[in-house]
Amino acid sequence: SVGVGALNKVHGGTINRGSRPSHHVDASGSVNRKVLQSLEKIGVLEKEKKGGRKITQDGQRDLDRIAMTLAEESDEE
């Protein structure tokens, strides 16, 4: 499962604090939240009871199809 906070940590970066040491800062959650909401709307993700979102069976099936197509194309080359 993945939530907005986890994605914010992954997509965050460092902040330059001048003469003080740099520190990690989380990314803004707006874009990550909208992406998760869009994927939820088309049925790829669903909300979990404990929080966050997880991939649905239909979403996993779609990803498997895409992976197989890409694997077949790379084998042909």
Short mmCIF file of N, CA and C in Angstrom, two decimals:
data_model
loop_
_atom_site.label_atom_id
_atom_site.label_comp_id
_atom_site.label_asym_id
_atom_site.label_seq_id
_atom_site.Cartn_x
_atom_site.Cartn_y
_atom_site.Cartn_z
N SER A 1 0.84 -1.18 0.00
CA SER A 1 0.00 0.00 0.00
C SER A 1 0.88 1.24 0.00
N VAL A 2 0.35 2.27 -0.55
CA VAL A 2 1.09 3.52 -0.65
C VAL A 2 0.13 4.67 -0.38
N GLY A 3 0.65 5.69 0.26
CA GLY A 3 -0.15 6.87 0.56
C GLY A 3 0.51 8.11 0.02
N VAL A 4 -0.17 9.21 0.17
CA VAL A 4 0.35 10.49 -0.32
C VAL A 4 1.64 10.84 0.41
N GLY A 5 1.69 10.61 1.71
CA GLY A 5 2.88 10.94 2.48
C GLY A 5 4.11 10.18 2.03
N ALA A 6 3.93 8.90 1.71
CA ALA A 6 5.07 8.09 1.24
C ALA A 6 5.57 8.60 -0.10
N LEU A 7 4.64 8.95 -0.99
CA LEU A 7 5.05 9.50 -2.29
C LEU A 7 5.74 10.85 -2.13
N ASN A 8 5.28 11.65 -1.17
CA ASN A 8 5.91 12.94 -0.93
C ASN A 8 7.36 12.77 -0.48
N LYS A 9 7.62 11.76 0.33
CA LYS A 9 8.99 11.51 0.78
C LYS A 9 9.87 11.08 -0.38
N VAL A 10 9.34 10.22 -1.25
CA VAL A 10 10.12 9.73 -2.39
C VAL A 10 10.43 10.86 -3.36
N HIS A 11 9.46 11.72 -3.62
CA HIS A 11 9.63 12.78 -4.62
C HIS A 11 10.22 14.06 -4.03
N GLY A 12 10.51 14.06 -2.74
CA GLY A 12 11.09 15.24 -2.11
C GLY A 12 12.56 15.40 -2.47
N GLY A 13 13.17 16.43 -1.95
CA GLY A 13 14.57 16.69 -2.23
C GLY A 13 15.23 17.37 -1.05
N THR A 14 16.36 18.01 -1.33
CA THR A 14 17.06 18.71 -0.26
C THR A 14 16.82 20.20 -0.38
N ILE A 15 16.85 20.86 0.75
CA ILE A 15 16.69 22.31 0.77
C ILE A 15 18.03 22.92 1.18
N ASN A 16 18.44 23.92 0.44
CA ASN A 16 19.68 24.63 0.72
C ASN A 16 19.39 25.66 1.80
N ARG A 17 20.01 25.49 2.96
CA ARG A 17 19.76 26.37 4.09
C ARG A 17 20.90 27.35 4.32
N GLY A 18 21.59 27.71 3.26
CA GLY A 18 22.69 28.65 3.38
C GLY A 18 23.90 28.01 4.01
N SER A 19 24.42 28.62 5.08
CA SER A 19 25.63 28.10 5.72
C SER A 19 25.33 26.89 6.61
N ARG A 20 24.06 26.64 6.86
CA ARG A 20 23.68 25.48 7.67
C ARG A 20 23.60 24.24 6.77
N PRO A 21 23.69 23.05 7.33
CA PRO A 21 23.63 21.84 6.51
C PRO A 21 22.28 21.69 5.80
N SER A 22 22.34 21.10 4.62
CA SER A 22 21.11 20.84 3.88
C SER A 22 20.30 19.75 4.56
N HIS A 23 18.99 19.80 4.38
CA HIS A 23 18.09 18.81 4.96
C HIS A 23 17.10 18.36 3.92
N HIS A 24 16.59 17.13 4.13
CA HIS A 24 15.56 16.60 3.24
C HIS A 24 14.23 17.30 3.53
N VAL A 25 13.50 17.62 2.47
CA VAL A 25 12.15 18.14 2.61
C VAL A 25 11.22 17.32 1.72
N ASP A 26 10.01 17.10 2.19
CA ASP A 26 9.03 16.36 1.41
C ASP A 26 8.50 17.23 0.27
N ALA A 27 8.05 16.57 -0.79
CA ALA A 27 7.46 17.26 -1.92
C ALA A 27 6.05 17.73 -1.55
N SER A 28 5.50 18.61 -2.36
CA SER A 28 4.13 19.03 -2.18
C SER A 28 3.20 17.85 -2.46
N GLY A 29 2.14 17.73 -1.71
CA GLY A 29 1.26 16.58 -1.86
C GLY A 29 0.18 16.73 -2.90
N SER A 30 0.02 17.91 -3.47
CA SER A 30 -1.10 18.15 -4.38
C SER A 30 -1.07 17.25 -5.60
N VAL A 31 0.06 17.22 -6.30
CA VAL A 31 0.15 16.42 -7.52
C VAL A 31 0.02 14.94 -7.20
N ASN A 32 0.73 14.48 -6.17
CA ASN A 32 0.65 13.06 -5.79
C ASN A 32 -0.78 12.67 -5.41
N ARG A 33 -1.46 13.54 -4.69
CA ARG A 33 -2.84 13.26 -4.28
C ARG A 33 -3.77 13.18 -5.49
N LYS A 34 -3.62 14.11 -6.42
CA LYS A 34 -4.47 14.12 -7.62
C LYS A 34 -4.21 12.89 -8.49
N VAL A 35 -2.96 12.45 -8.59
CA VAL A 35 -2.64 11.24 -9.36
C VAL A 35 -3.31 10.03 -8.73
N LEU A 36 -3.19 9.88 -7.41
CA LEU A 36 -3.81 8.75 -6.73
C LEU A 36 -5.33 8.79 -6.87
N GLN A 37 -5.92 9.97 -6.80
CA GLN A 37 -7.37 10.09 -6.96
C GLN A 37 -7.79 9.70 -8.37
N SER A 38 -7.01 10.09 -9.37
CA SER A 38 -7.34 9.74 -10.76
C SER A 38 -7.24 8.24 -10.98
N LEU A 39 -6.18 7.62 -10.45
CA LEU A 39 -6.03 6.17 -10.59
C LEU A 39 -7.14 5.43 -9.84
N GLU A 40 -7.58 6.00 -8.74
CA GLU A 40 -8.69 5.40 -7.99
C GLU A 40 -9.99 5.51 -8.79
N LYS A 41 -10.17 6.63 -9.45
CA LYS A 41 -11.40 6.86 -10.22
C LYS A 41 -11.52 5.89 -11.39
N ILE A 42 -10.40 5.52 -12.04
CA ILE A 42 -10.46 4.60 -13.18
C ILE A 42 -10.36 3.14 -12.74
N GLY A 43 -10.25 2.89 -11.45
CA GLY A 43 -10.32 1.53 -10.94
C GLY A 43 -8.99 0.81 -10.82
N VAL A 44 -7.88 1.52 -10.91
CA VAL A 44 -6.57 0.88 -10.78
C VAL A 44 -6.19 0.75 -9.30
N LEU A 45 -6.56 1.72 -8.49
CA LEU A 45 -6.27 1.70 -7.06
C LEU A 45 -7.56 1.71 -6.26
N GLU A 46 -7.47 1.26 -5.01
CA GLU A 46 -8.60 1.36 -4.09
C GLU A 46 -8.06 1.73 -2.71
N LYS A 47 -8.89 2.38 -1.91
CA LYS A 47 -8.47 2.77 -0.57
C LYS A 47 -8.40 1.56 0.34
N GLU A 48 -7.41 1.56 1.22
CA GLU A 48 -7.27 0.51 2.22
C GLU A 48 -7.92 0.94 3.52
N LYS A 49 -8.32 -0.03 4.33
CA LYS A 49 -8.95 0.29 5.61
C LYS A 49 -8.00 1.01 6.54
N LYS A 50 -6.72 0.58 6.56
CA LYS A 50 -5.73 1.16 7.47
C LYS A 50 -5.18 2.49 6.98
N GLY A 51 -5.57 2.92 5.81
CA GLY A 51 -5.03 4.14 5.23
C GLY A 51 -4.17 3.81 4.03
N GLY A 52 -4.01 4.75 3.17
CA GLY A 52 -3.25 4.53 1.96
C GLY A 52 -4.11 3.89 0.89
N ARG A 53 -3.47 3.51 -0.20
CA ARG A 53 -4.18 2.89 -1.31
C ARG A 53 -3.42 1.66 -1.77
N LYS A 54 -4.15 0.70 -2.33
CA LYS A 54 -3.51 -0.50 -2.86
C LYS A 54 -4.05 -0.75 -4.26
N ILE A 55 -3.32 -1.54 -5.02
CA ILE A 55 -3.70 -1.82 -6.40
C ILE A 55 -4.82 -2.85 -6.41
N THR A 56 -5.76 -2.68 -7.33
CA THR A 56 -6.88 -3.62 -7.46
C THR A 56 -6.47 -4.79 -8.34
N GLN A 57 -7.31 -5.82 -8.39
CA GLN A 57 -7.03 -6.95 -9.27
C GLN A 57 -7.03 -6.51 -10.73
N ASP A 58 -7.97 -5.64 -11.10
CA ASP A 58 -8.01 -5.14 -12.48
C ASP A 58 -6.76 -4.33 -12.79
N GLY A 59 -6.32 -3.52 -11.83
CA GLY A 59 -5.11 -2.73 -12.03
C GLY A 59 -3.88 -3.60 -12.20
N GLN A 60 -3.78 -4.66 -11.41
CA GLN A 60 -2.64 -5.58 -11.52
C GLN A 60 -2.68 -6.30 -12.86
N ARG A 61 -3.87 -6.68 -13.31
CA ARG A 61 -4.02 -7.36 -14.60
C ARG A 61 -3.56 -6.44 -15.73
N ASP A 62 -3.95 -5.15 -15.67
CA ASP A 62 -3.52 -4.19 -16.69
C ASP A 62 -2.01 -4.04 -16.70
N LEU A 63 -1.40 -3.94 -15.52
CA LEU A 63 0.05 -3.80 -15.44
C LEU A 63 0.76 -5.04 -15.98
N ASP A 64 0.20 -6.22 -15.70
CA ASP A 64 0.79 -7.46 -16.21
C ASP A 64 0.73 -7.50 -17.73
N ARG A 65 -0.40 -7.06 -18.30
CA ARG A 65 -0.52 -7.03 -19.77
C ARG A 65 0.50 -6.09 -20.38
N ILE A 66 0.66 -4.92 -19.79
CA ILE A 66 1.62 -3.94 -20.30
C ILE A 66 3.03 -4.51 -20.22
N ALA A 67 3.36 -5.15 -19.10
CA ALA A 67 4.70 -5.73 -18.93
C ALA A 67 4.95 -6.83 -19.95
N MET A 68 3.96 -7.68 -20.21
CA MET A 68 4.12 -8.75 -21.20
C MET A 68 4.34 -8.17 -22.60
N THR A 69 3.59 -7.12 -22.94
CA THR A 69 3.74 -6.48 -24.24
C THR A 69 5.14 -5.91 -24.39
N LEU A 70 5.63 -5.24 -23.37
CA LEU A 70 6.97 -4.67 -23.43
C LEU A 70 8.03 -5.75 -23.50
N ALA A 71 7.83 -6.85 -22.77
CA ALA A 71 8.80 -7.94 -22.80
C ALA A 71 8.84 -8.58 -24.18
N GLU A 72 7.69 -8.75 -24.81
CA GLU A 72 7.65 -9.33 -26.15
C GLU A 72 8.33 -8.42 -27.16
N GLU A 73 8.11 -7.11 -27.03
CA GLU A 73 8.74 -6.15 -27.95
C GLU A 73 10.25 -6.15 -27.78
N SER A 74 10.73 -6.25 -26.55
CA SER A 74 12.18 -6.24 -26.34
C SER A 74 12.82 -7.54 -26.82
N ASP A 75 12.08 -8.66 -26.79
CA ASP A 75 12.59 -9.92 -27.30
C ASP A 75 12.73 -9.89 -28.82
N GLU A 76 11.83 -9.17 -29.49
CA GLU A 76 11.87 -9.08 -30.95
C GLU A 76 13.08 -8.29 -31.43
N GLU A 77 13.53 -7.35 -30.64
CA GLU A 77 14.65 -6.50 -31.07
C GLU A 77 15.97 -7.15 -30.92
#
